[in-house]
Amino acid sequence: GQNIDQPTEMTATEGAIVQINCTYQTSGFNGLFWYQQHAGEAPTFLSYNVLDGLEEKGRFSSFLSRSKGYSYLLLKELQMKDSASYLCAVRNDYKLSFGAGTTVTVRA
Amino acid sequence: DAMVIQNPRYQVTQFGKPVTLSCSQTLNHNVMYWYQQKSSQAPKLLFHYYDKDFNNEADTPDNFQSRRPNTSFCFLDIRSPGLGDAAMYLCATSRDKVAKNIQYFGAGTRLSVL
C-alpha cells in the first residue's frame, strides 16, 4: 500500500521561509515529485528528487532522504502568489501516489 | 497556452444520468491519465493509457470507463453517476513511462451530481 503524509495547513508571512514536510511509506520508489496547485487550477510541476540530497531551483528547494522516507519543500522569500496547495507525490514504476496536499496561506 | 485541455470546466449531471468528460493534449505524449480528486483529498488514479493500451486501477469502480480514440484525445465516461462521484476529475499526460517523466495536468472538470 501507499501512505503519504503531509501537514494539512501552514501559514506564513510574506518574505518569510516555510518548510513543508512529507513522509512516505510505499511499496516501491522511483522518485518524489512536488506539485503546486492553486485553487481551481491544474497542479503544476515544481521539483523532482530521486537521489538523496537537496535540489535547488530559484526560491524553491526540495530535499530527499530515501532511508528515512522523508522529503521537504522549502519556499523562500514568500510572495502572496505562493498561497496554494502543495502536493507531495511518490512515483512507483510509472504511477504517482499523492499526499492530500498542504495548503499554504501567505499573509501580508 | 494550455497544453492539456479539459472540457467542460464545470459539469452538472443528474443522479444516474451518463456523463462524459473530455481531455485533449497538444504535447503528443504517449501516456494519458485520469485522476479523481475529492475536496481536501489526494488525487486518486483511476486509469491510464500507454498509447492504446488501457490500464485500469484495481479499485476503480466499474461505473467508470475510458476511451482514447487517438493520441490527442481521451474521454472519461461515468455510466450511472452517484452522489459519491461528485469530485474534480484531472487529466494528465507524460511523454512515456520513464521514471523522471513529468506528468502535466489539465485544469480539471468539476463534476456535480444532483
mmCIF file with all atom_site columns, C-alpha atoms in Angstrom:
data_model
loop_
_atom_site.group_PDB
_atom_site.id
_atom_site.type_symbol
_atom_site.label_atom_id
_atom_site.label_alt_id
_atom_site.label_comp_id
_atom_site.label_asym_id
_atom_site.label_entity_id
_atom_site.label_seq_id
_atom_site.pdbx_PDB_ins_code
_atom_site.Cartn_x
_atom_site.Cartn_y
_atom_site.Cartn_z
_atom_site.occupancy
_atom_site.B_iso_or_equiv
_atom_site.pdbx_formal_charge
_atom_site.auth_seq_id
_atom_site.auth_comp_id
_atom_site.auth_asym_id
_atom_site.auth_atom_id
_atom_site.pdbx_PDB_model_num
ATOM 1   C CA . GLY A 1 1   ? 0.000   0.000  0.000   1.00 0.00 ? 1   GLY A CA 1
ATOM 2   C CA . GLN A 1 2   ? 0.911   3.655  -0.219  1.00 0.00 ? 2   GLN A CA 1
ATOM 3   C CA . ASN A 1 3   ? 0.931   6.049  2.724   1.00 0.00 ? 3   ASN A CA 1
ATOM 4   C CA . ILE A 1 4   ? 1.987   9.641  2.134   1.00 0.00 ? 4   ILE A CA 1
ATOM 5   C CA . ASP A 1 5   ? 1.605   12.194 4.902   1.00 0.00 ? 5   ASP A CA 1
ATOM 6   C CA . GLN A 1 6   ? 1.938   15.945 4.863   1.00 0.00 ? 6   GLN A CA 1
ATOM 7   C CA . PRO A 1 7   ? 0.503   18.675 7.092   1.00 0.00 ? 7   PRO A CA 1
ATOM 8   C CA . THR A 1 8   ? -2.919  19.956 6.157   1.00 0.00 ? 8   THR A CA 1
ATOM 9   C CA . GLU A 1 9   ? -2.275  23.674 6.518   1.00 0.00 ? 9   GLU A CA 1
ATOM 10  C CA . MET A 1 10  ? 0.534   26.148 7.107   1.00 0.00 ? 10  MET A CA 1
ATOM 11  C CA . THR A 1 11  ? 0.511   29.915 7.423   1.00 0.00 ? 11  THR A CA 1
ATOM 12  C CA . ALA A 1 12  ? 3.479   32.221 6.945   1.00 0.00 ? 12  ALA A CA 1
ATOM 13  C CA . THR A 1 13  ? 4.260   35.885 6.433   1.00 0.00 ? 13  THR A CA 1
ATOM 14  C CA . GLU A 1 14  ? 5.279   37.468 3.140   1.00 0.00 ? 14  GLU A CA 1
ATOM 15  C CA . GLY A 1 15  ? 9.078   37.391 2.784   1.00 0.00 ? 15  GLY A CA 1
ATOM 16  C CA . ALA A 1 16  ? 9.473   34.508 5.249   1.00 0.00 ? 16  ALA A CA 1
ATOM 17  C CA . ILE A 1 17  ? 10.526  30.884 4.713   1.00 0.00 ? 17  ILE A CA 1
ATOM 18  C CA . VAL A 1 18  ? 8.241   27.879 5.006   1.00 0.00 ? 18  VAL A CA 1
ATOM 19  C CA . GLN A 1 19  ? 9.181   24.193 5.038   1.00 0.00 ? 19  GLN A CA 1
ATOM 20  C CA . ILE A 1 20  ? 6.581   21.601 4.056   1.00 0.00 ? 20  ILE A CA 1
ATOM 21  C CA . ASN A 1 21  ? 7.403   18.094 5.219   1.00 0.00 ? 21  ASN A CA 1
ATOM 22  C CA . CYS A 1 22  ? 6.331   14.879 3.546   1.00 0.00 ? 22  CYS A CA 1
ATOM 23  C CA . THR A 1 23  ? 6.816   11.368 4.885   1.00 0.00 ? 23  THR A CA 1
ATOM 24  C CA . TYR A 1 24  ? 6.060   8.284  2.862   1.00 0.00 ? 24  TYR A CA 1
ATOM 25  C CA . GLN A 1 25  ? 5.773   4.530  3.144   1.00 0.00 ? 25  GLN A CA 1
ATOM 26  C CA . THR A 1 26  ? 5.322   2.989  -0.275  1.00 0.00 ? 26  THR A CA 1
ATOM 27  C CA . SER A 1 27  ? 5.727   -0.420 -1.853  1.00 0.00 ? 27  SER A CA 1
ATOM 28  C CA . GLY A 1 28  ? 8.197   0.951  -4.384  1.00 0.00 ? 28  GLY A CA 1
ATOM 29  C CA . PHE A 1 29  ? 10.101  4.156  -5.108  1.00 0.00 ? 29  PHE A CA 1
ATOM 30  C CA . ASN A 1 30  ? 11.224  5.708  -8.380  1.00 0.00 ? 30  ASN A CA 1
ATOM 31  C CA . GLY A 1 31  ? 11.346  9.325  -7.288  1.00 0.00 ? 31  GLY A CA 1
ATOM 32  C CA . LEU A 1 32  ? 9.446   12.034 -5.465  1.00 0.00 ? 32  LEU A CA 1
ATOM 33  C CA . PHE A 1 33  ? 7.675   14.984 -7.034  1.00 0.00 ? 33  PHE A CA 1
ATOM 34  C CA . TRP A 1 34  ? 6.312   18.240 -5.642  1.00 0.00 ? 34  TRP A CA 1
ATOM 35  C CA . TYR A 1 35  ? 3.429   19.977 -7.374  1.00 0.00 ? 35  TYR A CA 1
ATOM 36  C CA . GLN A 1 36  ? 1.781   23.342 -6.726  1.00 0.00 ? 36  GLN A CA 1
ATOM 37  C CA . GLN A 1 37  ? -1.981  23.644 -7.143  1.00 0.00 ? 37  GLN A CA 1
ATOM 38  C CA . HIS A 1 38  ? -3.804  26.964 -6.961  1.00 0.00 ? 38  HIS A CA 1
ATOM 39  C CA . ALA A 1 39  ? -7.495  26.773 -6.176  1.00 0.00 ? 39  ALA A CA 1
ATOM 40  C CA . GLY A 1 40  ? -9.478  25.674 -9.218  1.00 0.00 ? 40  GLY A CA 1
ATOM 41  C CA . GLU A 1 41  ? -6.372  25.197 -11.344 1.00 0.00 ? 41  GLU A CA 1
ATOM 42  C CA . ALA A 1 42  ? -4.185  22.355 -12.576 1.00 0.00 ? 42  ALA A CA 1
ATOM 43  C CA . PRO A 1 43  ? -1.339  21.007 -10.443 1.00 0.00 ? 43  PRO A CA 1
ATOM 44  C CA . THR A 1 44  ? 1.938   22.299 -11.874 1.00 0.00 ? 44  THR A CA 1
ATOM 45  C CA . PHE A 1 45  ? 5.320   20.605 -11.530 1.00 0.00 ? 45  PHE A CA 1
ATOM 46  C CA . LEU A 1 46  ? 7.787   22.154 -9.067  1.00 0.00 ? 46  LEU A CA 1
ATOM 47  C CA . SER A 1 47  ? 10.553  19.642 -8.404  1.00 0.00 ? 47  SER A CA 1
ATOM 48  C CA . TYR A 1 48  ? 11.766  16.052 -8.687  1.00 0.00 ? 48  TYR A CA 1
ATOM 49  C CA . ASN A 1 49  ? 14.158  14.141 -6.396  1.00 0.00 ? 49  ASN A CA 1
ATOM 50  C CA . VAL A 1 50  ? 15.355  10.597 -6.945  1.00 0.00 ? 50  VAL A CA 1
ATOM 51  C CA . LEU A 1 51  ? 18.696  10.705 -5.093  1.00 0.00 ? 51  LEU A CA 1
ATOM 52  C CA . ASP A 1 52  ? 19.282  11.834 -1.513  1.00 0.00 ? 52  ASP A CA 1
ATOM 53  C CA . GLY A 1 53  ? 20.075  15.477 -1.054  1.00 0.00 ? 53  GLY A CA 1
ATOM 54  C CA . LEU A 1 54  ? 18.916  18.956 -1.870  1.00 0.00 ? 54  LEU A CA 1
ATOM 55  C CA . GLU A 1 55  ? 17.725  20.216 -5.244  1.00 0.00 ? 55  GLU A CA 1
ATOM 56  C CA . GLU A 1 56  ? 17.570  23.994 -5.533  1.00 0.00 ? 56  GLU A CA 1
ATOM 57  C CA . LYS A 1 57  ? 15.545  25.844 -8.120  1.00 0.00 ? 57  LYS A CA 1
ATOM 58  C CA . GLY A 1 58  ? 15.266  29.568 -7.504  1.00 0.00 ? 58  GLY A CA 1
ATOM 59  C CA . ARG A 1 59  ? 13.174  30.303 -4.421  1.00 0.00 ? 59  ARG A CA 1
ATOM 60  C CA . PHE A 1 60  ? 12.105  26.669 -4.134  1.00 0.00 ? 60  PHE A CA 1
ATOM 61  C CA . SER A 1 61  ? 14.256  23.795 -2.883  1.00 0.00 ? 61  SER A CA 1
ATOM 62  C CA . SER A 1 62  ? 13.395  20.152 -2.287  1.00 0.00 ? 62  SER A CA 1
ATOM 63  C CA . PHE A 1 63  ? 15.196  17.621 -0.119  1.00 0.00 ? 63  PHE A CA 1
ATOM 64  C CA . LEU A 1 64  ? 15.016  13.830 -0.069  1.00 0.00 ? 64  LEU A CA 1
ATOM 65  C CA . SER A 1 65  ? 16.159  11.158 2.354   1.00 0.00 ? 65  SER A CA 1
ATOM 66  C CA . ARG A 1 66  ? 15.255  7.745  0.974   1.00 0.00 ? 66  ARG A CA 1
ATOM 67  C CA . SER A 1 67  ? 16.401  5.866  4.080   1.00 0.00 ? 67  SER A CA 1
ATOM 68  C CA . LYS A 1 68  ? 14.046  7.937  6.230   1.00 0.00 ? 68  LYS A CA 1
ATOM 69  C CA . GLY A 1 69  ? 11.176  8.068  3.735   1.00 0.00 ? 69  GLY A CA 1
ATOM 70  C CA . TYR A 1 70  ? 11.223  11.833 4.076   1.00 0.00 ? 70  TYR A CA 1
ATOM 71  C CA . SER A 1 71  ? 11.185  14.887 1.867   1.00 0.00 ? 71  SER A CA 1
ATOM 72  C CA . TYR A 1 72  ? 10.613  18.568 2.332   1.00 0.00 ? 72  TYR A CA 1
ATOM 73  C CA . LEU A 1 73  ? 9.828   21.502 0.085   1.00 0.00 ? 73  LEU A CA 1
ATOM 74  C CA . LEU A 1 74  ? 11.379  24.803 1.157   1.00 0.00 ? 74  LEU A CA 1
ATOM 75  C CA . LEU A 1 75  ? 9.814   28.018 -0.051  1.00 0.00 ? 75  LEU A CA 1
ATOM 76  C CA . LYS A 1 76  ? 11.963  31.108 0.467   1.00 0.00 ? 76  LYS A CA 1
ATOM 77  C CA . GLU A 1 77  ? 11.135  34.824 0.199   1.00 0.00 ? 77  GLU A CA 1
ATOM 78  C CA . LEU A 1 78  ? 7.451   34.023 0.244   1.00 0.00 ? 78  LEU A CA 1
ATOM 79  C CA . GLN A 1 79  ? 5.187   36.001 -2.017  1.00 0.00 ? 79  GLN A CA 1
ATOM 80  C CA . MET A 1 80  ? 1.404   36.350 -1.905  1.00 0.00 ? 80  MET A CA 1
ATOM 81  C CA . LYS A 1 81  ? 1.165   34.346 -5.139  1.00 0.00 ? 81  LYS A CA 1
ATOM 82  C CA . ASP A 1 82  ? 2.709   31.366 -3.328  1.00 0.00 ? 82  ASP A CA 1
ATOM 83  C CA . SER A 1 83  ? -0.590  30.852 -1.489  1.00 0.00 ? 83  SER A CA 1
ATOM 84  C CA . ALA A 1 84  ? -1.637  27.464 -2.853  1.00 0.00 ? 84  ALA A CA 1
ATOM 85  C CA . SER A 1 85  ? -1.823  23.766 -2.101  1.00 0.00 ? 85  SER A CA 1
ATOM 86  C CA . TYR A 1 86  ? 1.463   21.831 -2.350  1.00 0.00 ? 86  TYR A CA 1
ATOM 87  C CA . LEU A 1 87  ? 1.215   18.163 -3.234  1.00 0.00 ? 87  LEU A CA 1
ATOM 88  C CA . CYS A 1 88  ? 3.879   15.576 -2.494  1.00 0.00 ? 88  CYS A CA 1
ATOM 89  C CA . ALA A 1 89  ? 3.779   12.589 -4.868  1.00 0.00 ? 89  ALA A CA 1
ATOM 90  C CA . VAL A 1 90  ? 5.808   9.383  -4.881  1.00 0.00 ? 90  VAL A CA 1
ATOM 91  C CA . ARG A 1 91  ? 6.483   7.609  -8.131  1.00 0.00 ? 91  ARG A CA 1
ATOM 92  C CA . ASN A 1 92  ? 6.371   3.807  -8.166  1.00 0.00 ? 92  ASN A CA 1
ATOM 93  C CA . ASP A 1 93  ? 7.089   2.485  -11.651 1.00 0.00 ? 93  ASP A CA 1
ATOM 94  C CA . TYR A 1 94  ? 5.023   4.859  -13.791 1.00 0.00 ? 94  TYR A CA 1
ATOM 95  C CA . LYS A 1 95  ? 2.317   5.714  -11.280 1.00 0.00 ? 95  LYS A CA 1
ATOM 96  C CA . LEU A 1 96  ? 2.146   8.667  -8.920  1.00 0.00 ? 96  LEU A CA 1
ATOM 97  C CA . SER A 1 97  ? 0.648   8.355  -5.455  1.00 0.00 ? 97  SER A CA 1
ATOM 98  C CA . PHE A 1 98  ? -0.220  11.720 -3.975  1.00 0.00 ? 98  PHE A CA 1
ATOM 99  C CA . GLY A 1 99  ? -0.461  13.092 -0.490  1.00 0.00 ? 99  GLY A CA 1
ATOM 100 C CA . ALA A 1 100 ? -3.578  15.097 0.340   1.00 0.00 ? 100 ALA A CA 1
ATOM 101 C CA . GLY A 1 101 ? -1.705  18.385 -0.046  1.00 0.00 ? 101 GLY A CA 1
ATOM 102 C CA . THR A 1 102 ? -0.626  21.182 2.265   1.00 0.00 ? 102 THR A CA 1
ATOM 103 C CA . THR A 1 103 ? -2.488  24.467 1.938   1.00 0.00 ? 103 THR A CA 1
ATOM 104 C CA . VAL A 1 104 ? -0.068  27.353 2.431   1.00 0.00 ? 104 VAL A CA 1
ATOM 105 C CA . THR A 1 105 ? -1.507  30.757 3.218   1.00 0.00 ? 105 THR A CA 1
ATOM 106 C CA . VAL A 1 106 ? 0.813   33.742 2.874   1.00 0.00 ? 106 VAL A CA 1
ATOM 107 C CA . ARG A 1 107 ? -0.176  36.773 4.923   1.00 0.00 ? 107 ARG A CA 1
ATOM 108 C CA . ALA A 1 108 ? 0.975   40.346 4.306   1.00 0.00 ? 108 ALA A CA 1
ATOM 109 C CA . ASP B 2 1   ? -1.033  28.243 -23.947 1.00 0.00 ? 1   ASP B CA 1
ATOM 110 C CA . ALA B 2 2   ? -2.708  25.313 -22.257 1.00 0.00 ? 2   ALA B CA 1
ATOM 111 C CA . MET B 2 3   ? -1.164  22.007 -23.292 1.00 0.00 ? 3   MET B CA 1
ATOM 112 C CA . VAL B 2 4   ? -3.657  19.703 -21.561 1.00 0.00 ? 4   VAL B CA 1
ATOM 113 C CA . ILE B 2 5   ? -7.194  20.935 -22.065 1.00 0.00 ? 5   ILE B CA 1
ATOM 114 C CA . GLN B 2 6   ? -10.216 19.631 -20.238 1.00 0.00 ? 6   GLN B CA 1
ATOM 115 C CA . ASN B 2 7   ? -13.800 20.347 -21.200 1.00 0.00 ? 7   ASN B CA 1
ATOM 116 C CA . PRO B 2 8   ? -16.043 21.362 -19.703 1.00 0.00 ? 8   PRO B CA 1
ATOM 117 C CA . ARG B 2 9   ? -14.548 23.031 -16.630 1.00 0.00 ? 9   ARG B CA 1
ATOM 118 C CA . TYR B 2 10  ? -17.798 22.514 -14.737 1.00 0.00 ? 10  TYR B CA 1
ATOM 119 C CA . GLN B 2 11  ? -20.316 19.774 -15.373 1.00 0.00 ? 11  GLN B CA 1
ATOM 120 C CA . VAL B 2 12  ? -23.630 19.213 -13.648 1.00 0.00 ? 12  VAL B CA 1
ATOM 121 C CA . THR B 2 13  ? -25.466 15.946 -14.137 1.00 0.00 ? 13  THR B CA 1
ATOM 122 C CA . GLN B 2 14  ? -28.362 14.137 -12.553 1.00 0.00 ? 14  GLN B CA 1
ATOM 123 C CA . PHE B 2 15  ? -28.135 11.037 -10.439 1.00 0.00 ? 15  PHE B CA 1
ATOM 124 C CA . GLY B 2 16  ? -27.884 8.067  -12.799 1.00 0.00 ? 16  GLY B CA 1
ATOM 125 C CA . LYS B 2 17  ? -27.566 10.123 -15.995 1.00 0.00 ? 17  LYS B CA 1
ATOM 126 C CA . PRO B 2 18  ? -24.482 9.180  -18.041 1.00 0.00 ? 18  PRO B CA 1
ATOM 127 C CA . VAL B 2 19  ? -21.855 11.863 -18.425 1.00 0.00 ? 19  VAL B CA 1
ATOM 128 C CA . THR B 2 20  ? -18.659 12.165 -20.494 1.00 0.00 ? 20  THR B CA 1
ATOM 129 C CA . LEU B 2 21  ? -15.665 14.310 -19.658 1.00 0.00 ? 21  LEU B CA 1
ATOM 130 C CA . SER B 2 22  ? -13.068 15.095 -22.298 1.00 0.00 ? 22  SER B CA 1
ATOM 131 C CA . CYS B 2 23  ? -9.352  15.763 -22.346 1.00 0.00 ? 23  CYS B CA 1
ATOM 132 C CA . SER B 2 24  ? -7.106  16.783 -25.217 1.00 0.00 ? 24  SER B CA 1
ATOM 133 C CA . GLN B 2 25  ? -3.363  17.370 -25.368 1.00 0.00 ? 25  GLN B CA 1
ATOM 134 C CA . THR B 2 26  ? -1.032  19.177 -27.735 1.00 0.00 ? 26  THR B CA 1
ATOM 135 C CA . LEU B 2 27  ? 2.139   17.579 -26.335 1.00 0.00 ? 27  LEU B CA 1
ATOM 136 C CA . ASN B 2 28  ? 1.976   14.370 -28.389 1.00 0.00 ? 28  ASN B CA 1
ATOM 137 C CA . HIS B 2 29  ? 2.603   12.393 -25.205 1.00 0.00 ? 29  HIS B CA 1
ATOM 138 C CA . ASN B 2 30  ? 2.196   8.640  -25.164 1.00 0.00 ? 30  ASN B CA 1
ATOM 139 C CA . VAL B 2 31  ? 0.608   8.322  -21.741 1.00 0.00 ? 31  VAL B CA 1
ATOM 140 C CA . MET B 2 32  ? -2.668  9.841  -20.561 1.00 0.00 ? 32  MET B CA 1
ATOM 141 C CA . TYR B 2 33  ? -4.064  9.531  -17.035 1.00 0.00 ? 33  TYR B CA 1
ATOM 142 C CA . TRP B 2 34  ? -7.374  10.184 -15.316 1.00 0.00 ? 34  TRP B CA 1
ATOM 143 C CA . TYR B 2 35  ? -7.465  11.111 -11.624 1.00 0.00 ? 35  TYR B CA 1
ATOM 144 C CA . GLN B 2 36  ? -10.345 11.746 -9.261  1.00 0.00 ? 36  GLN B CA 1
ATOM 145 C CA . GLN B 2 37  ? -9.777  14.399 -6.574  1.00 0.00 ? 37  GLN B CA 1
ATOM 146 C CA . LYS B 2 38  ? -12.324 14.977 -3.827  1.00 0.00 ? 38  LYS B CA 1
ATOM 147 C CA . SER B 2 39  ? -12.226 18.035 -1.615  1.00 0.00 ? 39  SER B CA 1
ATOM 148 C CA . SER B 2 40  ? -9.083  18.219 0.546   1.00 0.00 ? 40  SER B CA 1
ATOM 149 C CA . GLN B 2 41  ? -8.015  14.746 -0.594  1.00 0.00 ? 41  GLN B CA 1
ATOM 150 C CA . ALA B 2 42  ? -5.194  13.401 -2.709  1.00 0.00 ? 42  ALA B CA 1
ATOM 151 C CA . PRO B 2 43  ? -5.747  12.879 -6.430  1.00 0.00 ? 43  PRO B CA 1
ATOM 152 C CA . LYS B 2 44  ? -6.541  9.202  -6.938  1.00 0.00 ? 44  LYS B CA 1
ATOM 153 C CA . LEU B 2 45  ? -5.522  7.450  -10.156 1.00 0.00 ? 45  LEU B CA 1
ATOM 154 C CA . LEU B 2 46  ? -8.483  5.843  -11.937 1.00 0.00 ? 46  LEU B CA 1
ATOM 155 C CA . PHE B 2 47  ? -6.780  4.524  -15.090 1.00 0.00 ? 47  PHE B CA 1
ATOM 156 C CA . HIS B 2 48  ? -4.231  5.350  -17.713 1.00 0.00 ? 48  HIS B CA 1
ATOM 157 C CA . TYR B 2 49  ? -3.441  4.683  -21.362 1.00 0.00 ? 49  TYR B CA 1
ATOM 158 C CA . TYR B 2 50  ? 0.025   3.942  -22.633 1.00 0.00 ? 50  TYR B CA 1
ATOM 159 C CA . ASP B 2 51  ? -0.570  4.627  -26.322 1.00 0.00 ? 51  ASP B CA 1
ATOM 160 C CA . LYS B 2 52  ? -3.647  2.434  -26.918 1.00 0.00 ? 52  LYS B CA 1
ATOM 161 C CA . ASP B 2 53  ? -3.012  0.051  -24.030 1.00 0.00 ? 53  ASP B CA 1
ATOM 162 C CA . PHE B 2 54  ? -5.611  0.598  -21.319 1.00 0.00 ? 54  PHE B CA 1
ATOM 163 C CA . ASN B 2 55  ? -4.746  0.017  -17.645 1.00 0.00 ? 55  ASN B CA 1
ATOM 164 C CA . ASN B 2 56  ? -7.443  0.052  -15.008 1.00 0.00 ? 56  ASN B CA 1
ATOM 165 C CA . GLU B 2 57  ? -6.625  0.533  -11.312 1.00 0.00 ? 57  GLU B CA 1
ATOM 166 C CA . ALA B 2 58  ? -7.869  -2.384 -9.247  1.00 0.00 ? 58  ALA B CA 1
ATOM 167 C CA . ASP B 2 59  ? -10.172 -0.240 -7.116  1.00 0.00 ? 59  ASP B CA 1
ATOM 168 C CA . THR B 2 60  ? -11.657 1.870  -9.921  1.00 0.00 ? 60  THR B CA 1
ATOM 169 C CA . PRO B 2 61  ? -15.431 1.310  -9.906  1.00 0.00 ? 61  PRO B CA 1
ATOM 170 C CA . ASP B 2 62  ? -16.964 -0.451 -12.908 1.00 0.00 ? 62  ASP B CA 1
ATOM 171 C CA . ASN B 2 63  ? -19.131 2.634  -13.339 1.00 0.00 ? 63  ASN B CA 1
ATOM 172 C CA . PHE B 2 64  ? -16.100 4.429  -14.786 1.00 0.00 ? 64  PHE B CA 1
ATOM 173 C CA . GLN B 2 65  ? -14.827 3.763  -18.286 1.00 0.00 ? 65  GLN B CA 1
ATOM 174 C CA . SER B 2 66  ? -12.416 5.459  -20.622 1.00 0.00 ? 66  SER B CA 1
ATOM 175 C CA . ARG B 2 67  ? -11.787 5.792  -24.335 1.00 0.00 ? 67  ARG B CA 1
ATOM 176 C CA . ARG B 2 68  ? -8.765  7.024  -26.243 1.00 0.00 ? 68  ARG B CA 1
ATOM 177 C CA . PRO B 2 69  ? -9.664  7.264  -29.932 1.00 0.00 ? 69  PRO B CA 1
ATOM 178 C CA . ASN B 2 70  ? -6.332  8.838  -30.898 1.00 0.00 ? 70  ASN B CA 1
ATOM 179 C CA . THR B 2 71  ? -3.129  10.222 -29.353 1.00 0.00 ? 71  THR B CA 1
ATOM 180 C CA . SER B 2 72  ? -4.617  13.631 -28.647 1.00 0.00 ? 72  SER B CA 1
ATOM 181 C CA . PHE B 2 73  ? -7.935  12.802 -27.017 1.00 0.00 ? 73  PHE B CA 1
ATOM 182 C CA . CYS B 2 74  ? -9.083  10.807 -24.024 1.00 0.00 ? 74  CYS B CA 1
ATOM 183 C CA . PHE B 2 75  ? -12.580 10.546 -22.560 1.00 0.00 ? 75  PHE B CA 1
ATOM 184 C CA . LEU B 2 76  ? -13.898 9.572  -19.144 1.00 0.00 ? 76  LEU B CA 1
ATOM 185 C CA . ASP B 2 77  ? -17.376 8.049  -19.184 1.00 0.00 ? 77  ASP B CA 1
ATOM 186 C CA . ILE B 2 78  ? -19.386 7.698  -15.999 1.00 0.00 ? 78  ILE B CA 1
ATOM 187 C CA . ARG B 2 79  ? -22.239 5.365  -16.809 1.00 0.00 ? 79  ARG B CA 1
ATOM 188 C CA . SER B 2 80  ? -24.510 5.983  -13.830 1.00 0.00 ? 80  SER B CA 1
ATOM 189 C CA . PRO B 2 81  ? -23.187 8.802  -11.638 1.00 0.00 ? 81  PRO B CA 1
ATOM 190 C CA . GLY B 2 82  ? -23.931 8.616  -7.950  1.00 0.00 ? 82  GLY B CA 1
ATOM 191 C CA . LEU B 2 83  ? -23.691 11.365 -5.348  1.00 0.00 ? 83  LEU B CA 1
ATOM 192 C CA . GLY B 2 84  ? -20.324 9.965  -4.290  1.00 0.00 ? 84  GLY B CA 1
ATOM 193 C CA . ASP B 2 85  ? -18.890 10.610 -7.751  1.00 0.00 ? 85  ASP B CA 1
ATOM 194 C CA . ALA B 2 86  ? -19.065 14.383 -7.318  1.00 0.00 ? 86  ALA B CA 1
ATOM 195 C CA . ALA B 2 87  ? -15.423 15.440 -7.494  1.00 0.00 ? 87  ALA B CA 1
ATOM 196 C CA . MET B 2 88  ? -12.752 17.179 -9.527  1.00 0.00 ? 88  MET B CA 1
ATOM 197 C CA . TYR B 2 89  ? -11.549 14.991 -12.403 1.00 0.00 ? 89  TYR B CA 1
ATOM 198 C CA . LEU B 2 90  ? -7.999  15.659 -13.536 1.00 0.00 ? 90  LEU B CA 1
ATOM 199 C CA . CYS B 2 91  ? -6.442  14.540 -16.798 1.00 0.00 ? 91  CYS B CA 1
ATOM 200 C CA . ALA B 2 92  ? -2.660  14.305 -17.057 1.00 0.00 ? 92  ALA B CA 1
ATOM 201 C CA . THR B 2 93  ? -0.119  13.302 -19.675 1.00 0.00 ? 93  THR B CA 1
ATOM 202 C CA . SER B 2 94  ? 3.503   12.183 -19.693 1.00 0.00 ? 94  SER B CA 1
ATOM 203 C CA . ARG B 2 95  ? 5.846   11.543 -22.567 1.00 0.00 ? 95  ARG B CA 1
ATOM 204 C CA . ASP B 2 96  ? 6.334   7.907  -21.619 1.00 0.00 ? 96  ASP B CA 1
ATOM 205 C CA . LYS B 2 97  ? 6.773   5.713  -18.555 1.00 0.00 ? 97  LYS B CA 1
ATOM 206 C CA . VAL B 2 98  ? 10.403  6.578  -17.795 1.00 0.00 ? 98  VAL B CA 1
ATOM 207 C CA . ALA B 2 99  ? 10.864  7.446  -14.130 1.00 0.00 ? 99  ALA B CA 1
ATOM 208 C CA . LYS B 2 100 ? 11.588  11.170 -14.345 1.00 0.00 ? 100 LYS B CA 1
ATOM 209 C CA . ASN B 2 101 ? 8.867   11.888 -16.860 1.00 0.00 ? 101 ASN B CA 1
ATOM 210 C CA . ILE B 2 102 ? 6.829   14.760 -15.512 1.00 0.00 ? 102 ILE B CA 1
ATOM 211 C CA . GLN B 2 103 ? 3.066   14.478 -15.552 1.00 0.00 ? 103 GLN B CA 1
ATOM 212 C CA . TYR B 2 104 ? 1.372   17.572 -16.971 1.00 0.00 ? 104 TYR B CA 1
ATOM 213 C CA . PHE B 2 105 ? -2.135  18.232 -15.713 1.00 0.00 ? 105 PHE B CA 1
ATOM 214 C CA . GLY B 2 106 ? -5.199  19.864 -17.168 1.00 0.00 ? 106 GLY B CA 1
ATOM 215 C CA . ALA B 2 107 ? -7.190  22.375 -15.129 1.00 0.00 ? 107 ALA B CA 1
ATOM 216 C CA . GLY B 2 108 ? -9.765  19.730 -14.297 1.00 0.00 ? 108 GLY B CA 1
ATOM 217 C CA . THR B 2 109 ? -13.509 19.266 -14.646 1.00 0.00 ? 109 THR B CA 1
ATOM 218 C CA . ARG B 2 110 ? -15.564 19.752 -11.505 1.00 0.00 ? 110 ARG B CA 1
ATOM 219 C CA . LEU B 2 111 ? -18.500 17.358 -11.586 1.00 0.00 ? 111 LEU B CA 1
ATOM 220 C CA . SER B 2 112 ? -21.646 17.957 -9.562  1.00 0.00 ? 112 SER B CA 1
ATOM 221 C CA . VAL B 2 113 ? -24.316 15.258 -9.238  1.00 0.00 ? 113 VAL B CA 1
ATOM 222 C CA . LEU B 2 114 ? -27.842 16.370 -8.339  1.00 0.00 ? 114 LEU B CA 1
#
